[in-house]
Amino acid sequence: MKYPRLSRRAFLKGSATGIGITVAPLGSRAFAALFEPRVTAARDQWASPSGAHFRIDAISKVSGAKVFARDIRARDMPGWPQQQSHAMLLKATRADRTYQGFDLSLLDDGLQPDRIVTSADLEQDGVGFPESHGPDPLLPEGKTPLFLGHPVAILIWHDFARYRAAKNALQFRDDLIHYGAKTGEVERPPYGSFRYVRVGGETPYDPDVFSSLKDSDLFPTIKNRRPVWPDDPSLNGDIGEQGVYHARRMQDTLDDPPDNWEVFQARYTTPYIEPAALEPDNGNGWLDPDTGTLNFVVATQCPFESAHETARMLEGSRFDVRHLNVHPGYTVGYGSKDHNIFVYYAVIAALYGDGHPVRLANDRFEQFQSGIKRHPFDMDYRLAVDRDSLKFQIFRAHMDVNGGGRANYSASVAAVGATAAQSVYYLPRSDLATTAYPSRAVEAGSMRGYGTLQTMAATEMMVDELAERLDVDPIELRRANVLEAGMKNTQGAIPGGAIRVGEMLDKAKLHPLWKERTERRDKRQAEDPDHLYGTGFAISHKDFGTGAEAPMASVEIDAEGRIRLRQIAIDMGTGTATSQAINVVDFLGRPADDIKTGETDWPELALETSGNPYTMQQAEQDRLSRNPRWTPRLASPSSASNSAYYSSHATREAARLVFRHGLWPAALSIWGQGIYGGQANPYVVRLEDARWVEGHLTASGMTPIPLAKLAAKAHEMGLVTAASVHAFNRWSWASAEFPLGDETPRLPLDAVAVKYGDDDYHLLDRRDVRYPDVQLNNAHVTYYSPVATLVDLRVNKGSGEVEILEHYSWVECGKPIVPELVKGQLEGGIAMGIGHALLEEMPLYEDGPGNGTWNFNRYQLPLARHCAVWKQGSEILPPLSDTDPAKGMGEVVMIPIVGAIVNALAHATGQRFRDLPVTPERIKEALHG
């Protein structure tokens, strides 16, 4: 079976005919007894109208009561059989010979699996797999494995004791798989290859001569599995030839630059990294043969995708699945549970469970062997600067990306990495080319930082070294080249809103860690000759969002004033449930009392979708949008730091509707009671003067009204008491007009349903919908959040070990919803960045994780002693005003620490390091040869 190709930029759409889908979140009736009392604190405990006292799940987290998808067994699920079956994946550990079957004869008769599933079963039973996760999810005999750790079979046991004994016997054995003729690694074309060329106008604010947004991205032809660009491009050719023509002119100028230019060139590499989420991949499913219902507990960031892809997998299969009941569990994954094939292996295990619930869950060795990894990048950078003005002139970056054995999001990661490589700088001319290649390594995919960590860290290392060559202060060089508001990025798009990078640079330059860095280093080294000391700085900004965001939310207030919030977003440990509950405070006076995350069933909105939001033509979008129920995308996964801005947009718009068309007219009615319009008559009472004070609404001197009284009045009058909304963002929000009483406001939404009083939902007929032009796909990003970091460290001259002594960061994230969550994200991101810069590394191939022997005994994660936990500081820049939106910042927080560490090492040792991680061995080699 063939399916539309999936990537981070292309989400599967549509649903399967004949299979009903229910996505039941952890707050559903089936889970209420199991989860909610253990997880959610009462609102008056964790929050007040002034904000959050602690996370909504804080008590359960610190007391060990929070339950994740991995914790679920059949006995925990209402209505499931009590006996739990267990499964494991059998994997090939070579990728250079044909696979010729497997041998389980070493197992005693009593330990043989109760069921074995192979590719032959899937083919015979008509079970398809999405093409983006293929080919060969289970490898057929006679083929060469695509990668180390390629699964060949699923083994199922119907009791735990036999499963555990058998797994112990099978794990770490090299003689289970039979191999045939030597073939070498399977050769395949790139997963994706792109080029982004921009030639700006005379000033940063003039129209571009050429750019992706103005003209087009560039795509090569592929020959012999390598990208090939036109040999003789011309300005008179097509768009592709014109772009390559400009790129060639840049290369010629760099090869023969003006006398007053400095041209810097260097190659940077980044490591292959394990995400190390504390919850390994898992799933637990039961096919009820009596009802044809496939029940499935899943750890995923994208339950909507998981549900719909599962339904499509079963189209045409022999399995009589009439209903799919998906329960997305609380989970964590730093992006690694986004578009993850493991979900579908767990589905298959459930299908072949012979009526038993089957749990497929990686142990840590298996997670290293098969969990998706961070992509290694190999980058060739060239940057030209005018020595007199210190202005950057041309940036040329060509990069190769190792995607491992499955495509996953490799094409998107490569593209995002390239479009982010400019970091915080304005570049008048740029040529950014990137190609993602397959290999026999374990597949790489989504992970916190998503391509930008690799490229922007390298850019910061490059700029710092260039400042040293020019003999200028590194922060001054950065300040001279800052991308300012109204300037264009390397795709030709203008970033949204104010850009406050210059403000952060000015703060960093005045910080004692920076101002006193040289004197402090020299003094310490004189007092401590066994160590070298140094201070480094880096700054980065990162996009948030994917360019096709589709958030949904519902806000409802009952007659007693209790607020209920439903959100499509999954809380992966980021605090999304807490922040979304707080989002309603501005409009309803206090946080939500009940919040359900991971909601994907929204019948009241009656939406449908078709086409691909990233590739459709303008005419197609115009035609489809004439259908008032159509949207370019139904739902977003929880990824790309999209909750703070995008999810909040839906929550806030729903709450705004309830306030504007429910509570506010109810308040006017109360204030207007009595002769001649009551207490309101002597004053002018305007909507813009409305204020919540300690949970009471007032305006222009009116008597404060408690929320419960307002809610009761709104219900009594049949006003709006609930709103469900859907929005779409392609680097700009879609909008439409909606009839609401005597008004038809234009809202930044494309679907709205409301309740009046105690009625059911009423779907509002949108009018004059306006979706962002499809050309905005070529903007690739318009939303950014910046972070800057200073690092002070020392290096042991003998061992090469690095000790971080202190670090300080600045974050600009608009108006933070919960500042403490921002600080927590920053501290966690810094720890991950320290691991990337100094510690985390593993081989790609035969001696790497694909052989099944890797665990944390061989893989060094950063510990408290590596992170200067008692000497870390940070500042969240205050918003420009209370109207600033919250910005997504969950990924950018781990990026500048990497460049800052490497730049500090240069300050300490006098040596520049360009290959990460900078291990003690590399430092000793640089110091001692």
PDB file of N, CA and C in Angstrom, residues 327-397:
ATOM      1  N   HIS A 327      -5.665   5.731  23.448  1.00  0.00           N
ATOM      2  CA  HIS A 327      -5.480   6.446  24.708  1.00  0.00           C
ATOM      3  C   HIS A 327      -4.052   6.996  24.745  1.00  0.00           C
ATOM      4  N   PRO A 328      -3.839   8.273  24.422  1.00  0.00           N
ATOM      5  CA  PRO A 328      -2.482   8.832  24.536  1.00  0.00           C
ATOM      6  C   PRO A 328      -2.126   9.048  25.993  1.00  0.00           C
ATOM      7  N   GLY A 329      -1.067   8.417  26.429  1.00  0.00           N
ATOM      8  CA  GLY A 329      -0.657   8.526  27.827  1.00  0.00           C
ATOM      9  C   GLY A 329       0.258   9.718  28.045  1.00  0.00           C
ATOM     10  N   TYR A 330       0.421  10.095  29.302  1.00  0.00           N
ATOM     11  CA  TYR A 330       1.454  11.070  29.607  1.00  0.00           C
ATOM     12  C   TYR A 330       2.787  10.490  29.133  1.00  0.00           C
ATOM     13  N   THR A 331       3.604  11.339  28.534  1.00  0.00           N
ATOM     14  CA  THR A 331       4.844  10.825  27.948  1.00  0.00           C
ATOM     15  C   THR A 331       5.901  11.909  27.952  1.00  0.00           C
ATOM     16  N   VAL A 332       7.109  11.535  27.594  1.00  0.00           N
ATOM     17  CA  VAL A 332       8.202  12.491  27.477  1.00  0.00           C
ATOM     18  C   VAL A 332       9.149  11.967  26.410  1.00  0.00           C
ATOM     19  N   GLY A 333       9.764  12.880  25.647  1.00  0.00           N
ATOM     20  CA  GLY A 333      10.618  12.384  24.580  1.00  0.00           C
ATOM     21  C   GLY A 333      11.526  13.396  23.923  1.00  0.00           C
ATOM     22  N   TYR A 334      11.482  14.679  24.316  1.00  0.00           N
ATOM     23  CA  TYR A 334      12.324  15.711  23.712  1.00  0.00           C
ATOM     24  C   TYR A 334      12.192  15.714  22.188  1.00  0.00           C
ATOM     25  N   GLY A 335      11.010  15.442  21.679  1.00  0.00           N
ATOM     26  CA  GLY A 335      10.795  15.376  20.238  1.00  0.00           C
ATOM     27  C   GLY A 335      10.886  13.986  19.669  1.00  0.00           C
ATOM     28  N   SER A 336      11.493  13.040  20.392  1.00  0.00           N
ATOM     29  CA  SER A 336      11.760  11.722  19.824  1.00  0.00           C
ATOM     30  C   SER A 336      10.511  10.845  19.730  1.00  0.00           C
ATOM     31  N   LYS A 337       9.405  11.275  20.306  1.00  0.00           N
ATOM     32  CA  LYS A 337       8.156  10.522  20.149  1.00  0.00           C
ATOM     33  C   LYS A 337       7.236  11.212  19.139  1.00  0.00           C
ATOM     34  N   ASP A 338       7.834  11.974  18.255  1.00  0.00           N
ATOM     35  CA  ASP A 338       7.119  12.623  17.157  1.00  0.00           C
ATOM     36  C   ASP A 338       7.385  11.821  15.886  1.00  0.00           C
ATOM     37  N   HIS A 339       6.340  11.314  15.254  1.00  0.00           N
ATOM     38  CA  HIS A 339       6.477  10.550  14.011  1.00  0.00           C
ATOM     39  C   HIS A 339       7.433   9.367  14.211  1.00  0.00           C
ATOM     40  N   ASN A 340       7.095   8.542  15.200  1.00  0.00           N
ATOM     41  CA  ASN A 340       7.961   7.438  15.596  1.00  0.00           C
ATOM     42  C   ASN A 340       7.340   6.116  15.156  1.00  0.00           C
ATOM     43  N   ILE A 341       8.095   5.298  14.438  1.00  0.00           N
ATOM     44  CA  ILE A 341       7.589   4.033  13.910  1.00  0.00           C
ATOM     45  C   ILE A 341       7.223   3.051  15.014  1.00  0.00           C
ATOM     46  N   PHE A 342       7.777   3.205  16.204  1.00  0.00           N
ATOM     47  CA  PHE A 342       7.534   2.229  17.262  1.00  0.00           C
ATOM     48  C   PHE A 342       6.047   2.085  17.566  1.00  0.00           C
ATOM     49  N   VAL A 343       5.300   3.154  17.424  1.00  0.00           N
ATOM     50  CA  VAL A 343       3.853   3.107  17.648  1.00  0.00           C
ATOM     51  C   VAL A 343       3.226   1.983  16.829  1.00  0.00           C
ATOM     52  N   TYR A 344       3.649   1.835  15.594  1.00  0.00           N
ATOM     53  CA  TYR A 344       2.995   0.905  14.670  1.00  0.00           C
ATOM     54  C   TYR A 344       3.478  -0.528  14.874  1.00  0.00           C
ATOM     55  N   TYR A 345       4.693  -0.700  15.383  1.00  0.00           N
ATOM     56  CA  TYR A 345       5.105  -2.035  15.821  1.00  0.00           C
ATOM     57  C   TYR A 345       4.216  -2.502  16.976  1.00  0.00           C
ATOM     58  N   ALA A 346       3.916  -1.591  17.892  1.00  0.00           N
ATOM     59  CA  ALA A 346       3.056  -1.960  19.013  1.00  0.00           C
ATOM     60  C   ALA A 346       1.642  -2.289  18.534  1.00  0.00           C
ATOM     61  N   VAL A 347       1.170  -1.572  17.511  1.00  0.00           N
ATOM     62  CA  VAL A 347      -0.136  -1.885  16.922  1.00  0.00           C
ATOM     63  C   VAL A 347      -0.135  -3.296  16.347  1.00  0.00           C
ATOM     64  N   ILE A 348       0.911  -3.636  15.614  1.00  0.00           N
ATOM     65  CA  ILE A 348       0.997  -4.969  15.005  1.00  0.00           C
ATOM     66  C   ILE A 348       1.011  -6.046  16.086  1.00  0.00           C
ATOM     67  N   ALA A 349       1.775  -5.807  17.146  1.00  0.00           N
ATOM     68  CA  ALA A 349       1.805  -6.784  18.228  1.00  0.00           C
ATOM     69  C   ALA A 349       0.407  -7.022  18.786  1.00  0.00           C
ATOM     70  N   ALA A 350      -0.368  -5.951  18.934  1.00  0.00           N
ATOM     71  CA  ALA A 350      -1.729  -6.100  19.449  1.00  0.00           C
ATOM     72  C   ALA A 350      -2.610  -6.878  18.478  1.00  0.00           C
ATOM     73  N   LEU A 351      -2.443  -6.656  17.180  1.00  0.00           N
ATOM     74  CA  LEU A 351      -3.263  -7.348  16.183  1.00  0.00           C
ATOM     75  C   LEU A 351      -3.064  -8.857  16.254  1.00  0.00           C
ATOM     76  N   TYR A 352      -1.841  -9.270  16.537  1.00  0.00           N
ATOM     77  CA  TYR A 352      -1.510 -10.694  16.530  1.00  0.00           C
ATOM     78  C   TYR A 352      -1.468 -11.292  17.945  1.00  0.00           C
ATOM     79  N   GLY A 353      -2.182 -10.651  18.870  1.00  0.00           N
ATOM     80  CA  GLY A 353      -2.178 -11.123  20.251  1.00  0.00           C
ATOM     81  C   GLY A 353      -3.175 -12.223  20.538  1.00  0.00           C
ATOM     82  N   ASP A 354      -3.897 -12.699  19.509  1.00  0.00           N
ATOM     83  CA  ASP A 354      -4.868 -13.791  19.699  1.00  0.00           C
ATOM     84  C   ASP A 354      -5.872 -13.458  20.805  1.00  0.00           C
ATOM     85  N   GLY A 355      -6.311 -12.194  20.822  1.00  0.00           N
ATOM     86  CA  GLY A 355      -7.300 -11.783  21.805  1.00  0.00           C
ATOM     87  C   GLY A 355      -6.729 -11.342  23.132  1.00  0.00           C
ATOM     88  N   HIS A 356      -5.398 -11.402  23.293  1.00  0.00           N
ATOM     89  CA  HIS A 356      -4.744 -10.983  24.529  1.00  0.00           C
ATOM     90  C   HIS A 356      -4.227  -9.547  24.379  1.00  0.00           C
ATOM     91  N   PRO A 357      -4.252  -8.741  25.438  1.00  0.00           N
ATOM     92  CA  PRO A 357      -3.545  -7.461  25.405  1.00  0.00           C
ATOM     93  C   PRO A 357      -2.038  -7.709  25.310  1.00  0.00           C
ATOM     94  N   VAL A 358      -1.373  -6.978  24.428  1.00  0.00           N
ATOM     95  CA  VAL A 358       0.063  -7.176  24.213  1.00  0.00           C
ATOM     96  C   VAL A 358       0.791  -5.866  24.470  1.00  0.00           C
ATOM     97  N   ARG A 359       1.816  -5.950  25.281  1.00  0.00           N
ATOM     98  CA  ARG A 359       2.653  -4.787  25.587  1.00  0.00           C
ATOM     99  C   ARG A 359       3.999  -4.956  24.903  1.00  0.00           C
ATOM    100  N   LEU A 360       4.375  -3.963  24.103  1.00  0.00           N
ATOM    101  CA  LEU A 360       5.694  -3.908  23.478  1.00  0.00           C
ATOM    102  C   LEU A 360       6.390  -2.677  24.041  1.00  0.00           C
ATOM    103  N   ALA A 361       7.468  -2.888  24.763  1.00  0.00           N
ATOM    104  CA  ALA A 361       8.143  -1.773  25.430  1.00  0.00           C
ATOM    105  C   ALA A 361       9.643  -2.011  25.421  1.00  0.00           C
ATOM    106  N   ASN A 362      10.382  -1.040  24.920  1.00  0.00           N
ATOM    107  CA  ASN A 362      11.842  -1.144  24.904  1.00  0.00           C
ATOM    108  C   ASN A 362      12.414  -1.106  26.317  1.00  0.00           C
ATOM    109  N   ASP A 363      13.422  -1.941  26.574  1.00  0.00           N
ATOM    110  CA  ASP A 363      14.277  -1.653  27.714  1.00  0.00           C
ATOM    111  C   ASP A 363      15.335  -0.664  27.218  1.00  0.00           C
ATOM    112  N   ARG A 364      16.240  -0.274  28.090  1.00  0.00           N
ATOM    113  CA  ARG A 364      17.171   0.784  27.688  1.00  0.00           C
ATOM    114  C   ARG A 364      18.145   0.325  26.607  1.00  0.00           C
ATOM    115  N   PHE A 365      18.578  -0.924  26.615  1.00  0.00           N
ATOM    116  CA  PHE A 365      19.428  -1.419  25.531  1.00  0.00           C
ATOM    117  C   PHE A 365      18.673  -1.337  24.201  1.00  0.00           C
ATOM    118  N   GLU A 366      17.417  -1.756  24.206  1.00  0.00           N
ATOM    119  CA  GLU A 366      16.620  -1.729  22.975  1.00  0.00           C
ATOM    120  C   GLU A 366      16.360  -0.304  22.521  1.00  0.00           C
ATOM    121  N   GLN A 367      16.206   0.612  23.476  1.00  0.00           N
ATOM    122  CA  GLN A 367      15.978   2.003  23.095  1.00  0.00           C
ATOM    123  C   GLN A 367      17.203   2.583  22.410  1.00  0.00           C
ATOM    124  N   PHE A 368      18.383   2.281  22.906  1.00  0.00           N
ATOM    125  CA  PHE A 368      19.595   2.700  22.207  1.00  0.00           C
ATOM    126  C   PHE A 368      19.641   2.089  20.811  1.00  0.00           C
ATOM    127  N   GLN A 369      19.218   0.839  20.703  1.00  0.00           N
ATOM    128  CA  GLN A 369      19.347   0.117  19.435  1.00  0.00           C
ATOM    129  C   GLN A 369      18.346   0.595  18.392  1.00  0.00           C
ATOM    130  N   SER A 370      17.157   1.037  18.813  1.00  0.00           N
ATOM    131  CA  SER A 370      16.130   1.330  17.812  1.00  0.00           C
ATOM    132  C   SER A 370      15.479   2.688  17.954  1.00  0.00           C
ATOM    133  N   GLY A 371      15.691   3.400  19.056  1.00  0.00           N
ATOM    134  CA  GLY A 371      15.095   4.722  19.195  1.00  0.00           C
ATOM    135  C   GLY A 371      15.753   5.722  18.262  1.00  0.00           C
ATOM    136  N   ILE A 372      14.965   6.692  17.761  1.00  0.00           N
ATOM    137  CA  ILE A 372      15.517   7.654  16.810  1.00  0.00           C
ATOM    138  C   ILE A 372      16.564   8.542  17.483  1.00  0.00           C
ATOM    139  N   LYS A 373      17.527   8.988  16.691  1.00  0.00           N
ATOM    140  CA  LYS A 373      18.704   9.690  17.187  1.00  0.00           C
ATOM    141  C   LYS A 373      18.776  11.120  16.626  1.00  0.00           C
ATOM    142  N   ARG A 374      19.709  11.904  17.190  1.00  0.00           N
ATOM    143  CA  ARG A 374      19.991  13.215  16.623  1.00  0.00           C
ATOM    144  C   ARG A 374      20.897  13.056  15.402  1.00  0.00           C
ATOM    145  N   HIS A 375      20.593  13.813  14.348  1.00  0.00           N
ATOM    146  CA  HIS A 375      21.361  13.730  13.099  1.00  0.00           C
ATOM    147  C   HIS A 375      22.779  14.296  13.257  1.00  0.00           C
ATOM    148  N   PRO A 376      23.795  13.558  12.838  1.00  0.00           N
ATOM    149  CA  PRO A 376      25.125  14.156  12.712  1.00  0.00           C
ATOM    150  C   PRO A 376      25.173  15.072  11.483  1.00  0.00           C
ATOM    151  N   PHE A 377      25.779  16.243  11.633  1.00  0.00           N
ATOM    152  CA  PHE A 377      25.943  17.204  10.541  1.00  0.00           C
ATOM    153  C   PHE A 377      27.428  17.337  10.207  1.00  0.00           C
ATOM    154  N   ASP A 378      27.718  17.498   8.932  1.00  0.00           N
ATOM    155  CA  ASP A 378      29.056  17.819   8.441  1.00  0.00           C
ATOM    156  C   ASP A 378      28.910  19.096   7.629  1.00  0.00           C
ATOM    157  N   MET A 379      29.493  20.210   8.120  1.00  0.00           N
ATOM    158  CA  MET A 379      29.196  21.530   7.567  1.00  0.00           C
ATOM    159  C   MET A 379      30.465  22.223   7.078  1.00  0.00           C
ATOM    160  N   ASP A 380      30.396  22.745   5.879  1.00  0.00           N
ATOM    161  CA  ASP A 380      31.479  23.540   5.297  1.00  0.00           C
ATOM    162  C   ASP A 380      30.994  24.982   5.220  1.00  0.00           C
ATOM    163  N   TYR A 381      31.580  25.862   6.058  1.00  0.00           N
ATOM    164  CA  TYR A 381      31.127  27.247   6.168  1.00  0.00           C
ATOM    165  C   TYR A 381      32.171  28.199   5.567  1.00  0.00           C
ATOM    166  N   ARG A 382      31.675  29.214   4.874  1.00  0.00           N
ATOM    167  CA  ARG A 382      32.519  30.318   4.426  1.00  0.00           C
ATOM    168  C   ARG A 382      31.785  31.616   4.722  1.00  0.00           C
ATOM    169  N   LEU A 383      32.467  32.544   5.368  1.00  0.00           N
ATOM    170  CA  LEU A 383      31.856  33.821   5.724  1.00  0.00           C
ATOM    171  C   LEU A 383      32.826  34.946   5.402  1.00  0.00           C
ATOM    172  N   ALA A 384      32.319  35.937   4.677  1.00  0.00           N
ATOM    173  CA  ALA A 384      33.134  37.100   4.313  1.00  0.00           C
ATOM    174  C   ALA A 384      32.659  38.306   5.105  1.00  0.00           C
ATOM    175  N   VAL A 385      33.617  39.099   5.606  1.00  0.00           N
ATOM    176  CA  VAL A 385      33.303  40.300   6.367  1.00  0.00           C
ATOM    177  C   VAL A 385      34.142  41.452   5.835  1.00  0.00           C
ATOM    178  N   ASP A 386      33.566  42.631   5.797  1.00  0.00           N
ATOM    179  CA  ASP A 386      34.289  43.848   5.441  1.00  0.00           C
ATOM    180  C   ASP A 386      35.086  44.293   6.671  1.00  0.00           C
ATOM    181  N   ARG A 387      36.407  44.358   6.545  1.00  0.00           N
ATOM    182  CA  ARG A 387      37.249  44.664   7.701  1.00  0.00           C
ATOM    183  C   ARG A 387      36.995  46.076   8.223  1.00  0.00           C
ATOM    184  N   ASP A 388      36.610  46.994   7.359  1.00  0.00           N
ATOM    185  CA  ASP A 388      36.426  48.390   7.776  1.00  0.00           C
ATOM    186  C   ASP A 388      35.106  48.579   8.532  1.00  0.00           C
ATOM    187  N   SER A 389      34.030  48.051   7.977  1.00  0.00           N
ATOM    188  CA  SER A 389      32.711  48.250   8.595  1.00  0.00           C
ATOM    189  C   SER A 389      32.337  47.141   9.568  1.00  0.00           C
ATOM    190  N   LEU A 390      33.061  46.013   9.517  1.00  0.00           N
ATOM    191  CA  LEU A 390      32.761  44.796  10.275  1.00  0.00           C
ATOM    192  C   LEU A 390      31.432  44.161   9.859  1.00  0.00           C
ATOM    193  N   LYS A 391      30.908  44.524   8.706  1.00  0.00           N
ATOM    194  CA  LYS A 391      29.646  43.974   8.231  1.00  0.00           C
ATOM    195  C   LYS A 391      29.885  42.683   7.450  1.00  0.00           C
ATOM    196  N   PHE A 392      29.068  41.673   7.753  1.00  0.00           N
ATOM    197  CA  PHE A 392      29.110  40.437   6.993  1.00  0.00           C
ATOM    198  C   PHE A 392      28.627  40.701   5.568  1.00  0.00           C
ATOM    199  N   GLN A 393      29.240  40.017   4.612  1.00  0.00           N
ATOM    200  CA  GLN A 393      28.935  40.251   3.207  1.00  0.00           C
ATOM    201  C   GLN A 393      28.297  39.040   2.532  1.00  0.00           C
ATOM    202  N   ILE A 394      28.939  37.884   2.653  1.00  0.00           N
ATOM    203  CA  ILE A 394      28.434  36.657   2.017  1.00  0.00           C
ATOM    204  C   ILE A 394      28.614  35.502   2.998  1.00  0.00           C
ATOM    205  N   PHE A 395      27.586  34.704   3.108  1.00  0.00           N
ATOM    206  CA  PHE A 395      27.672  33.470   3.898  1.00  0.00           C
ATOM    207  C   PHE A 395      27.305  32.313   2.977  1.00  0.00           C
ATOM    208  N   ARG A 396      28.253  31.380   2.866  1.00  0.00           N
ATOM    209  CA  ARG A 396      28.026  30.194   2.045  1.00  0.00           C
ATOM    210  C   ARG A 396      28.198  28.974   2.944  1.00  0.00           C
ATOM    211  N   ALA A 397      27.158  28.155   3.043  1.00  0.00           N
ATOM    212  CA  ALA A 397      27.201  26.975   3.909  1.00  0.00           C
ATOM    213  C   ALA A 397      26.658  25.788   3.145  1.00  0.00           C
TER     214      ALA A 397
END
